[in-house]
Amino acid sequence: MSNKIQAIRGMNDVLPAESSRWQYLEHVLRALLGGHGYREIRFPVLEQTQLFKRSIGEVTDIVEKEMYTFEDRNGDSLTLRPEGTACCVRAAEQGGLLYNQTQKLWYMGPMYRHERPQKGRYRQFHQLGVEAFGMADADIEAELLLLCAEFWRAFGVEDLVQLELNSIGSSEDRARYGVALRDFLVPLRLQLDEDSQRRLESNVLRILDSKDPATQALLHDAPRLTAFIGDESRQRFDRLLTVLAEAGIPFRHNASLVRGLDYYNGMVFEWTTERLGAQATVCAGGRYDNLVRQLGGSPTPAVGFAMGLERLLLLLTDSARWPAGIDDCLDVYLALVGGGVQAQGLLLARQWRQALPTLRLLTHCGGGKYNAQLKKAYGSGARHALILEGDGPQSSIKLKALTSDEPATELRLADVVPRLRQLLQAH
Ligand code: HAM
């Protein structure tokens, strides 16, 4: 038996070969968010368990089955955040951002759910979350959906994702619907799966999320939420659909779309793809006008979404939509051949980087013969090698292209920076 310690199942390392892809995703997302005036908020990965129970809902898959909850040394019940909305509301409220103000915020980072791992579903995964507070009308809903569409365009995957949306009405609408759904299901109680039987008493709407085929078949003839939606929600939803149509964003109104978290009201949406098998939802969200008050703040309309970054990454990989050159991370490999050039090489590398701030130059460390160092230079992915060879005043510098067979050429020390500048510009 191996005594090597392995990572926790469903929690992945990102090795250097993949980290440039993550950086690219994060960079593009940050730039677009900044361009829309959204500001970053950061909060801890650990929160009091109560925060999630009160927001996501006690009778939901996340809270009942998926949270990483433990007691700390003081006996307090803490939970690794399974999502960011509740944390964002907690942090924004605590930081005084929500009182009589509008806010457009985003966050990015790991979330934790104890689900069964499979492609696109992990126990530690990463979300970009975007939350907008203090705006009650359809214009902010439309802006968020347009922002998502901008993300897809920037990554070149707009043809691979589809928008589905629905209005799930106000909490009063849903309470009336809950009564009707319960009346319909009570006589069928024994045909429901075990979870749904329990939810009949505790949170009847969650039965709609059941993955059990028999329960889903029974729901086929159940009353529909759409019939219970009040005029105000309906009108707001219609305004949103009009803006989307005007903006040329294709969508499907999916009347059976409900979300697995309790805090939503009004419009909810999901962007899905056919490229990722069962884990098809890349991005999802909706309005949650009651959550701030529920967590102790004053009534504040809110709407937001979160995107699963692993799923976006898989989608770009699956569809080969990564931009060319994204994995290149080096311009120059500096080889240092001969006993006396190590210190000189480190100092020269520093000067060159200072003169050319975008230069990505790796200095060889660890000695070795010319051929061995050049082999490493080829393996590094750099396009050029600089070879500093010799001893002190007798040292010489050569430049060698690593992407062609051209022989190395000798350079004067003073010519290195201008030559590197040319090479950087040419790329
Ligand atoms: P959610 O639907 O639970 O919503 O998650 C949002 C997205 O996170 C999913 O669509 C999916 O892309 C990704 N995701 C969820 N679970 C996993 C997993 N186990 N592995 C990989 N990716 C996963 C929320 O979290 C809400 N906080 C969204 C929101 C923000 N609503 C309003 N504001």
Tab-separated table of C-alpha atoms and ligand atoms in Angstrom:
chain	number	residue	atom	x	y	z
A	1	MET	CA	0.000	0.000	0.000
A	2	SER	CA	1.305	3.423	-0.895
A	3	ASN	CA	1.928	5.765	1.993
A	4	LYS	CA	1.738	8.875	-0.184
A	5	ILE	CA	-0.940	11.294	0.901
A	6	GLN	CA	-3.423	12.037	-1.858
A	7	ALA	CA	-5.628	15.066	-2.436
A	8	ILE	CA	-9.201	14.899	-1.178
A	9	ARG	CA	-11.575	13.321	-3.713
A	10	GLY	CA	-13.253	15.950	-5.851
A	11	MET	CA	-10.683	18.615	-4.958
A	12	ASN	CA	-8.270	19.231	-7.801
A	13	ASP	CA	-4.821	20.688	-8.086
A	14	VAL	CA	-4.161	23.080	-10.931
A	15	LEU	CA	-0.736	22.200	-12.282
A	16	PRO	CA	1.381	24.769	-14.154
A	17	ALA	CA	0.387	23.395	-17.563
A	18	GLU	CA	-3.182	24.415	-16.793
A	19	SER	CA	-2.728	27.484	-14.672
A	20	SER	CA	-2.161	29.786	-17.639
A	21	ARG	CA	-5.670	28.868	-18.783
A	22	TRP	CA	-7.111	29.789	-15.411
A	23	GLN	CA	-5.220	33.064	-15.467
A	24	TYR	CA	-6.560	33.836	-18.909
A	25	LEU	CA	-10.168	33.152	-17.836
A	26	GLU	CA	-9.781	35.237	-14.723
A	27	HIS	CA	-8.119	38.052	-16.602
A	28	VAL	CA	-10.840	38.291	-19.255
A	29	LEU	CA	-13.615	38.128	-16.666
A	30	ARG	CA	-12.013	40.787	-14.453
A	31	ALA	CA	-11.486	43.119	-17.400
A	32	LEU	CA	-15.124	42.824	-18.520
A	33	LEU	CA	-16.442	43.300	-14.994
A	34	GLY	CA	-14.287	46.391	-14.551
A	35	GLY	CA	-15.523	47.644	-17.896
A	36	HIS	CA	-19.095	47.433	-16.604
A	37	GLY	CA	-18.317	49.234	-13.341
A	38	TYR	CA	-18.602	46.164	-11.095
A	39	ARG	CA	-16.271	46.101	-8.098
A	40	GLU	CA	-14.678	43.141	-6.375
A	41	ILE	CA	-15.653	42.053	-2.876
A	42	ARG	CA	-13.745	39.366	-0.950
A	43	PHE	CA	-14.958	37.361	2.014
A	44	PRO	CA	-13.753	34.295	3.924
A	45	VAL	CA	-14.305	30.717	2.788
A	46	LEU	CA	-15.622	29.875	6.269
A	47	GLU	CA	-18.826	31.291	7.701
A	48	GLN	CA	-21.211	30.453	10.490
A	49	THR	CA	-23.358	27.492	9.459
A	50	GLN	CA	-26.488	29.457	10.284
A	51	LEU	CA	-25.793	31.885	7.429
A	52	PHE	CA	-26.322	29.165	4.828
A	53	LYS	CA	-29.207	27.485	6.618
A	54	ARG	CA	-31.095	30.766	6.773
A	55	SER	CA	-30.431	31.800	3.187
A	56	ILE	CA	-30.195	28.704	0.990
A	57	GLY	CA	-32.951	27.038	3.051
A	58	GLU	CA	-32.919	24.200	5.593
A	59	VAL	CA	-34.736	21.837	3.240
A	60	THR	CA	-32.494	21.977	0.176
A	61	ASP	CA	-29.969	19.496	-1.199
A	62	ILE	CA	-27.101	21.830	-0.380
A	63	VAL	CA	-27.979	22.304	3.279
A	64	GLU	CA	-29.308	18.803	3.932
A	65	LYS	CA	-26.613	16.813	2.169
A	66	GLU	CA	-23.726	18.762	0.746
A	67	MET	CA	-22.210	21.162	3.238
A	68	TYR	CA	-18.790	20.755	4.813
A	69	THR	CA	-19.818	21.609	8.353
A	70	PHE	CA	-17.762	21.134	11.486
A	71	GLU	CA	-17.316	22.459	14.977
A	72	ASP	CA	-14.226	24.531	15.591
A	73	ARG	CA	-12.253	24.447	18.808
A	74	ASN	CA	-14.702	26.803	20.476
A	75	GLY	CA	-17.617	24.553	19.638
A	76	ASP	CA	-19.004	26.982	17.011
A	77	SER	CA	-20.609	25.391	13.980
A	78	LEU	CA	-18.798	26.592	10.859
A	79	THR	CA	-19.291	25.739	7.191
A	80	LEU	CA	-17.052	25.987	4.145
A	81	ARG	CA	-19.034	28.228	1.811
A	82	PRO	CA	-21.099	26.154	-0.634
A	83	GLU	CA	-21.905	29.316	-2.606
A	84	GLY	CA	-21.169	33.027	-2.417
A	85	THR	CA	-24.484	34.885	-2.445
A	86	ALA	CA	-25.178	34.467	1.269
A	87	CYS	CA	-21.589	35.445	2.123
A	88	CYS	CA	-21.740	38.450	-0.189
A	89	VAL	CA	-24.940	39.686	1.449
A	90	ARG	CA	-23.426	39.139	4.901
A	91	ALA	CA	-20.220	40.971	4.008
A	92	ALA	CA	-21.920	43.835	2.151
A	93	GLU	CA	-24.379	44.350	4.981
A	94	GLN	CA	-21.677	44.163	7.653
A	95	GLY	CA	-19.506	46.563	5.655
A	96	GLY	CA	-22.334	49.085	5.427
A	97	LEU	CA	-22.637	48.822	1.636
A	98	LEU	CA	-26.347	48.169	1.424
A	99	TYR	CA	-27.982	50.983	3.319
A	100	ASN	CA	-29.820	53.206	0.823
A	101	GLN	CA	-27.317	52.520	-1.910
A	102	THR	CA	-26.978	50.574	-5.087
A	103	GLN	CA	-24.038	48.209	-5.467
A	104	LYS	CA	-22.657	46.184	-8.344
A	105	LEU	CA	-20.259	43.598	-6.934
A	106	TRP	CA	-18.381	40.492	-7.972
A	107	TYR	CA	-16.277	37.804	-6.303
A	108	MET	CA	-14.264	34.845	-7.515
A	109	GLY	CA	-13.031	31.853	-5.573
A	110	PRO	CA	-13.491	28.323	-4.317
A	111	MET	CA	-16.811	26.905	-3.088
A	112	TYR	CA	-17.354	23.557	-1.380
A	113	ARG	CA	-20.096	20.989	-1.815
A	114	HIS	CA	-19.985	17.338	-0.876
A	115	GLU	CA	-21.482	16.056	-4.112
A	116	ARG	CA	-20.574	12.899	-6.023
A	117	PRO	CA	-17.642	13.981	-8.197
A	118	GLN	CA	-17.854	13.529	-11.967
A	119	LYS	CA	-16.853	15.524	-15.040
A	120	GLY	CA	-17.852	19.125	-14.353
A	121	ARG	CA	-18.877	18.419	-10.761
A	122	TYR	CA	-16.360	18.707	-7.955
A	123	ARG	CA	-16.266	19.089	-4.199
A	124	GLN	CA	-14.075	22.142	-4.406
A	125	PHE	CA	-15.021	24.205	-7.436
A	126	HIS	CA	-14.665	27.836	-8.393
A	127	GLN	CA	-17.292	30.410	-9.120
A	128	LEU	CA	-17.367	33.893	-10.464
A	129	GLY	CA	-20.315	35.484	-8.670
A	130	VAL	CA	-21.916	38.787	-9.616
A	131	GLU	CA	-24.461	40.442	-7.307
A	132	ALA	CA	-26.365	43.707	-7.779
A	133	PHE	CA	-28.146	45.351	-4.841
A	134	GLY	CA	-30.731	48.113	-4.542
A	135	MET	CA	-32.220	47.858	-8.053
A	136	ALA	CA	-35.728	46.521	-8.411
A	137	ASP	CA	-36.533	46.772	-12.090
A	138	ALA	CA	-35.921	44.675	-15.170
A	139	ASP	CA	-33.073	46.901	-16.421
A	140	ILE	CA	-30.520	45.417	-13.991
A	141	GLU	CA	-31.729	41.905	-14.798
A	142	ALA	CA	-31.182	42.652	-18.479
A	143	GLU	CA	-27.751	44.139	-17.783
A	144	LEU	CA	-26.640	40.984	-15.985
A	145	LEU	CA	-27.789	38.791	-18.850
A	146	LEU	CA	-26.051	41.063	-21.354
A	147	LEU	CA	-22.921	40.827	-19.221
A	148	CYS	CA	-23.095	37.028	-19.408
A	149	ALA	CA	-23.519	37.298	-23.169
A	150	GLU	CA	-20.387	39.472	-23.260
A	151	PHE	CA	-18.480	36.768	-21.400
A	152	TRP	CA	-19.523	34.160	-23.971
A	153	ARG	CA	-18.594	36.470	-26.819
A	154	ALA	CA	-15.183	37.234	-25.321
A	155	PHE	CA	-14.459	33.504	-24.993
A	156	GLY	CA	-15.871	32.739	-28.436
A	157	VAL	CA	-18.456	30.274	-27.134
A	158	GLU	CA	-21.659	32.224	-27.757
A	159	ASP	CA	-22.863	29.521	-30.144
A	160	LEU	CA	-22.386	26.818	-27.490
A	161	VAL	CA	-24.560	28.177	-24.677
A	162	GLN	CA	-28.288	28.712	-24.452
A	163	LEU	CA	-30.198	30.955	-22.098
A	164	GLU	CA	-33.259	29.604	-20.337
A	165	LEU	CA	-35.269	31.737	-18.012
A	166	ASN	CA	-38.446	31.774	-16.028
A	167	SER	CA	-40.349	33.842	-13.528
A	168	ILE	CA	-41.069	32.044	-10.275
A	169	GLY	CA	-43.211	34.908	-8.920
A	170	SER	CA	-43.306	36.505	-5.482
A	171	SER	CA	-43.124	34.537	-2.252
A	172	GLU	CA	-46.908	34.950	-1.894
A	173	ASP	CA	-47.418	33.547	-5.401
A	174	ARG	CA	-45.254	30.595	-4.506
A	175	ALA	CA	-47.027	30.037	-1.188
A	176	ARG	CA	-50.368	29.777	-3.059
A	177	TYR	CA	-48.764	27.462	-5.583
A	178	GLY	CA	-47.247	25.374	-2.766
A	179	VAL	CA	-50.733	24.720	-1.364
A	180	ALA	CA	-52.009	23.613	-4.770
A	181	LEU	CA	-48.982	21.401	-5.402
A	182	ARG	CA	-49.313	19.802	-2.008
A	183	ASP	CA	-53.043	19.116	-2.535
A	184	PHE	CA	-52.122	17.438	-5.804
A	185	LEU	CA	-49.297	15.320	-4.351
A	186	VAL	CA	-50.762	14.231	-1.007
A	187	PRO	CA	-52.923	11.468	-2.530
A	188	LEU	CA	-49.806	10.252	-4.419
A	189	ARG	CA	-47.571	10.344	-1.356
A	190	LEU	CA	-46.592	6.667	-1.417
A	191	GLN	CA	-45.442	6.858	-5.024
A	192	LEU	CA	-42.994	9.657	-4.263
A	193	ASP	CA	-39.320	9.036	-3.496
A	194	GLU	CA	-38.331	9.164	0.162
A	195	ASP	CA	-36.901	12.700	0.096
A	196	SER	CA	-39.968	14.045	-1.644
A	197	GLN	CA	-42.295	12.385	0.898
A	198	ARG	CA	-40.477	14.269	3.603
A	199	ARG	CA	-40.482	17.501	1.605
A	200	LEU	CA	-44.240	17.250	1.224
A	201	GLU	CA	-44.380	18.458	4.816
A	202	SER	CA	-41.302	20.667	5.002
A	203	ASN	CA	-40.787	22.387	1.616
A	204	VAL	CA	-43.112	21.142	-1.077
A	205	LEU	CA	-41.599	23.224	-3.926
A	206	ARG	CA	-38.282	21.422	-3.579
A	207	ILE	CA	-40.018	18.255	-4.815
A	208	LEU	CA	-39.817	19.870	-8.247
A	209	ASP	CA	-36.002	19.391	-8.090
A	210	SER	CA	-36.285	15.652	-7.407
A	211	LYS	CA	-34.020	13.579	-9.626
A	212	ASP	CA	-36.167	10.478	-9.137
A	213	PRO	CA	-37.749	9.509	-12.503
A	214	ALA	CA	-40.958	8.192	-10.913
A	215	THR	CA	-41.472	11.434	-8.985
A	216	GLN	CA	-40.740	13.456	-12.106
A	217	ALA	CA	-43.310	11.403	-14.022
A	218	LEU	CA	-45.938	12.182	-11.363
A	219	LEU	CA	-45.105	15.881	-11.587
A	220	HIS	CA	-45.988	15.836	-15.231
A	221	ASP	CA	-49.670	16.403	-14.469
A	222	ALA	CA	-49.113	18.630	-11.430
A	223	PRO	CA	-50.360	22.224	-11.365
A	224	ARG	CA	-47.921	24.653	-12.993
A	225	LEU	CA	-46.312	27.552	-11.179
A	226	THR	CA	-46.952	29.853	-14.160
A	227	ALA	CA	-50.666	29.825	-13.423
A	228	PHE	CA	-50.046	31.329	-9.962
A	229	ILE	CA	-47.790	34.215	-10.911
A	230	GLY	CA	-49.208	37.644	-10.061
A	231	ASP	CA	-49.497	40.585	-12.468
A	232	GLU	CA	-46.534	42.524	-11.123
A	233	SER	CA	-44.046	39.665	-11.549
A	234	ARG	CA	-45.502	38.865	-14.927
A	235	GLN	CA	-45.153	42.446	-16.167
A	236	ARG	CA	-41.597	42.767	-14.929
A	237	PHE	CA	-40.701	39.504	-16.627
A	238	ASP	CA	-42.308	40.665	-19.879
A	239	ARG	CA	-40.231	43.861	-19.738
A	240	LEU	CA	-37.098	41.759	-19.356
A	241	LEU	CA	-38.005	39.538	-22.297
A	242	THR	CA	-38.611	42.637	-24.435
A	243	VAL	CA	-35.154	44.051	-23.640
A	244	LEU	CA	-33.519	40.704	-24.394
A	245	ALA	CA	-35.308	40.464	-27.715
A	246	GLU	CA	-34.263	44.033	-28.581
A	247	ALA	CA	-30.670	43.247	-27.622
A	248	GLY	CA	-30.730	40.221	-29.906
A	249	ILE	CA	-30.068	37.691	-27.147
A	250	PRO	CA	-31.801	34.420	-27.951
A	251	PHE	CA	-33.576	32.801	-24.988
A	252	ARG	CA	-36.064	30.112	-24.152
A	253	HIS	CA	-38.794	30.672	-21.591
A	254	ASN	CA	-38.680	27.416	-19.623
A	255	ALA	CA	-41.747	27.353	-17.402
A	256	SER	CA	-40.433	24.412	-15.377
A	257	LEU	CA	-37.145	26.085	-14.451
A	258	VAL	CA	-36.948	26.398	-10.673
A	259	ARG	CA	-33.670	26.781	-8.826
A	260	GLY	CA	-32.372	24.537	-6.055
A	261	LEU	CA	-31.894	27.368	-3.544
A	262	ASP	CA	-34.792	28.880	-1.589
A	263	TYR	CA	-33.876	32.556	-1.730
A	264	TYR	CA	-35.066	33.317	-5.270
A	265	ASN	CA	-38.148	35.195	-6.375
A	266	GLY	CA	-39.148	36.663	-9.721
A	267	MET	CA	-36.871	35.911	-12.624
A	268	VAL	CA	-34.424	33.008	-12.542
A	269	PHE	CA	-32.151	31.825	-15.316
A	270	GLU	CA	-29.585	29.281	-16.420
A	271	TRP	CA	-27.076	29.245	-19.262
A	272	THR	CA	-26.625	25.649	-20.357
A	273	THR	CA	-24.521	23.834	-22.922
A	274	GLU	CA	-24.900	20.549	-24.718
A	275	ARG	CA	-21.134	19.999	-24.682
A	276	LEU	CA	-20.627	18.927	-21.062
A	277	GLY	CA	-22.961	15.979	-20.579
A	278	ALA	CA	-24.910	15.872	-17.334
A	279	GLN	CA	-23.311	18.955	-15.783
A	280	ALA	CA	-24.769	21.247	-18.381
A	281	THR	CA	-25.319	24.455	-16.423
A	282	VAL	CA	-22.413	26.816	-16.837
A	283	CYS	CA	-23.948	29.844	-15.156
A	284	ALA	CA	-27.108	30.429	-13.145
A	285	GLY	CA	-28.849	32.955	-10.981
A	286	GLY	CA	-31.852	35.140	-10.462
A	287	ARG	CA	-33.535	37.711	-8.282
A	288	TYR	CA	-33.570	37.388	-4.493
A	289	ASP	CA	-35.352	40.436	-3.100
A	290	ASN	CA	-36.039	38.989	0.355
A	291	LEU	CA	-32.604	37.730	1.325
A	292	VAL	CA	-31.047	40.908	2.699
A	293	ARG	CA	-34.000	41.414	5.051
A	294	GLN	CA	-34.040	37.734	5.943
A	295	LEU	CA	-30.413	38.054	7.061
A	296	GLY	CA	-31.181	41.063	9.242
A	297	GLY	CA	-30.753	44.029	6.853
A	298	SER	CA	-33.382	46.427	5.579
A	299	PRO	CA	-35.415	45.368	2.533
A	300	THR	CA	-33.095	45.569	-0.484
A	301	PRO	CA	-33.872	44.257	-3.948
A	302	ALA	CA	-31.098	42.043	-5.271
A	303	VAL	CA	-30.239	39.964	-8.297
A	304	GLY	CA	-27.166	38.027	-9.341
A	305	PHE	CA	-25.623	34.931	-10.815
A	306	ALA	CA	-22.656	32.613	-10.493
A	307	MET	CA	-20.626	30.945	-13.196
A	308	GLY	CA	-18.839	27.620	-12.670
A	309	LEU	CA	-15.282	28.290	-13.804
A	310	GLU	CA	-14.328	24.603	-14.172
A	311	ARG	CA	-17.290	24.181	-16.505
A	312	LEU	CA	-16.296	27.209	-18.561
A	313	LEU	CA	-12.764	25.824	-18.730
A	314	LEU	CA	-14.038	22.414	-19.855
A	315	LEU	CA	-16.230	24.073	-22.459
A	316	LEU	CA	-13.296	25.967	-23.963
A	317	THR	CA	-11.148	22.844	-23.948
A	318	ASP	CA	-13.875	20.608	-25.352
A	319	SER	CA	-14.562	23.029	-28.176
A	320	ALA	CA	-10.875	23.906	-28.720
A	321	ARG	CA	-11.630	27.597	-28.340
A	322	TRP	CA	-8.525	28.615	-26.419
A	323	PRO	CA	-6.746	31.501	-28.132
A	324	ALA	CA	-3.430	30.684	-29.781
A	325	GLY	CA	-0.355	31.250	-27.665
A	326	ILE	CA	-2.218	31.062	-24.362
A	327	ASP	CA	0.086	28.351	-23.044
A	328	ASP	CA	3.266	30.269	-23.934
A	329	CYS	CA	4.606	31.740	-20.785
A	330	LEU	CA	8.222	32.508	-21.649
A	331	ASP	CA	9.928	34.772	-24.140
A	332	VAL	CA	13.535	34.010	-23.292
A	333	TYR	CA	15.521	31.287	-21.559
A	334	LEU	CA	18.812	32.603	-20.249
A	335	ALA	CA	21.483	29.892	-20.206
A	336	LEU	CA	24.569	30.501	-18.088
A	337	VAL	CA	27.483	28.396	-19.249
A	338	GLY	CA	30.790	28.352	-17.378
A	339	GLY	CA	31.789	28.780	-13.784
A	340	GLY	CA	32.068	32.561	-13.578
A	341	VAL	CA	28.833	33.832	-15.116
A	342	GLN	CA	26.166	32.928	-12.550
A	343	ALA	CA	26.180	36.154	-10.567
A	344	GLN	CA	26.638	38.274	-13.691
A	345	GLY	CA	23.728	36.440	-15.342
A	346	LEU	CA	21.351	37.077	-12.443
A	347	LEU	CA	22.230	40.775	-12.440
A	348	LEU	CA	21.897	41.133	-16.207
A	349	ALA	CA	18.535	39.371	-16.115
A	350	ARG	CA	17.381	41.866	-13.518
A	351	GLN	CA	18.513	44.826	-15.642
A	352	TRP	CA	16.787	43.472	-18.742
A	353	ARG	CA	13.514	42.830	-16.912
A	354	GLN	CA	13.629	46.338	-15.466
A	355	ALA	CA	14.202	47.795	-18.927
A	356	LEU	CA	11.457	45.664	-20.504
A	357	PRO	CA	8.679	45.140	-17.949
A	358	THR	CA	6.663	42.796	-20.175
A	359	LEU	CA	9.651	40.521	-20.823
A	360	ARG	CA	9.212	36.990	-19.489
A	361	LEU	CA	12.726	35.705	-19.003
A	362	LEU	CA	13.707	32.608	-17.078
A	363	THR	CA	17.233	32.411	-15.734
A	364	HIS	CA	18.791	28.964	-15.738
A	365	CYS	CA	19.884	27.871	-12.276
A	366	GLY	CA	21.833	24.788	-11.343
A	367	GLY	CA	24.770	24.875	-13.786
A	368	GLY	CA	25.437	22.240	-16.446
A	369	LYS	CA	26.995	22.006	-19.882
A	370	TYR	CA	25.993	24.067	-22.938
A	371	ASN	CA	24.014	21.225	-24.561
A	372	ALA	CA	22.196	20.282	-21.383
A	373	GLN	CA	21.133	23.877	-20.810
A	374	LEU	CA	20.028	24.311	-24.397
A	375	LYS	CA	17.923	21.178	-24.116
A	376	LYS	CA	16.187	22.735	-21.136
A	377	ALA	CA	15.717	25.947	-23.091
A	378	TYR	CA	13.928	23.997	-25.847
A	379	GLY	CA	11.791	22.208	-23.269
A	380	SER	CA	10.797	25.454	-21.573
A	381	GLY	CA	8.571	26.669	-24.390
A	382	ALA	CA	10.557	29.921	-24.728
A	383	ARG	CA	10.914	31.284	-28.236
A	384	HIS	CA	14.520	32.431	-27.747
A	385	ALA	CA	17.555	31.545	-25.705
A	386	LEU	CA	20.213	33.970	-24.594
A	387	ILE	CA	23.458	32.192	-23.796
A	388	LEU	CA	25.889	33.911	-21.505
A	389	GLU	CA	29.131	32.007	-21.678
A	390	GLY	CA	32.666	32.348	-20.367
A	391	ASP	CA	34.142	33.993	-17.361
A	392	GLY	CA	33.798	37.606	-16.186
A	393	PRO	CA	35.211	40.122	-18.712
A	394	GLN	CA	35.735	37.329	-21.246
A	395	SER	CA	32.081	36.406	-21.299
A	396	SER	CA	30.044	36.554	-24.481
A	397	ILE	CA	26.313	36.653	-25.188
A	398	LYS	CA	24.574	34.804	-27.985
A	399	LEU	CA	20.989	34.846	-29.082
A	400	LYS	CA	19.418	31.700	-30.496
A	401	ALA	CA	15.939	31.294	-31.934
A	402	LEU	CA	14.381	28.134	-30.521
A	403	THR	CA	11.618	27.883	-33.062
A	404	SER	CA	13.901	27.644	-36.099
A	405	ASP	CA	17.237	26.111	-37.084
A	406	GLU	CA	18.993	29.441	-37.457
A	407	PRO	CA	22.405	29.389	-35.790
A	408	ALA	CA	23.067	31.468	-32.686
A	409	THR	CA	24.333	35.011	-33.278
A	410	GLU	CA	26.715	36.904	-31.057
A	411	LEU	CA	25.401	40.131	-29.456
A	412	ARG	CA	27.113	43.038	-27.802
A	413	LEU	CA	25.910	43.558	-24.247
A	414	ALA	CA	24.544	47.002	-25.109
A	415	ASP	CA	22.488	45.532	-27.962
A	416	VAL	CA	20.598	42.988	-25.863
A	417	VAL	CA	17.767	45.273	-24.703
A	418	PRO	CA	17.062	46.828	-28.134
A	419	ARG	CA	17.134	43.374	-29.727
A	420	LEU	CA	14.783	41.896	-27.108
A	421	ARG	CA	12.471	44.888	-27.547
A	422	GLN	CA	12.301	44.146	-31.286
A	423	LEU	CA	11.552	40.499	-30.615
A	424	LEU	CA	8.787	41.350	-28.155
A	425	GLN	CA	7.214	43.748	-30.630
A	426	ALA	CA	7.443	41.239	-33.455
A	427	HIS	CA	5.497	38.665	-31.478
B	1	HAM	P1	-25.767	27.381	-8.250
B	1	HAM	O1	-26.716	27.062	-9.353
B	1	HAM	O2	-25.827	26.502	-7.052
B	1	HAM	O3	-26.052	28.874	-7.833
B	1	HAM	O4	-24.290	27.382	-8.805
B	1	HAM	C1	-23.909	28.229	-9.867
B	1	HAM	C2	-22.970	27.504	-10.810
B	1	HAM	O5	-21.852	26.987	-10.102
B	1	HAM	C3	-23.569	26.275	-11.485
B	1	HAM	O6	-24.348	26.646	-12.593
B	1	HAM	C4	-22.325	25.528	-11.901
B	1	HAM	O7	-21.792	26.080	-13.091
B	1	HAM	C5	-21.383	25.823	-10.754
B	1	HAM	N1	-21.379	24.691	-9.803
B	1	HAM	C6	-22.270	24.434	-8.827
B	1	HAM	N2	-21.931	23.308	-8.158
B	1	HAM	C7	-20.798	22.838	-8.740
B	1	HAM	C8	-19.955	21.704	-8.523
B	1	HAM	N3	-20.189	20.847	-7.538
B	1	HAM	N4	-18.873	21.544	-9.320
B	1	HAM	C9	-18.611	22.432	-10.321
B	1	HAM	N5	-19.369	23.516	-10.573
B	1	HAM	C10	-20.454	23.718	-9.803
B	1	HAM	C11	-25.370	29.551	-6.862
B	1	HAM	O8	-24.375	29.151	-6.332
B	1	HAM	C12	-25.945	30.922	-6.589
B	1	HAM	N6	-25.160	31.530	-5.509
B	1	HAM	C13	-25.905	31.771	-7.845
B	1	HAM	C14	-26.425	33.155	-7.612
B	1	HAM	C15	-25.681	34.260	-7.405
B	1	HAM	N7	-27.683	33.503	-7.529
B	1	HAM	C16	-27.752	34.799	-7.290
B	1	HAM	N8	-26.559	35.263	-7.197
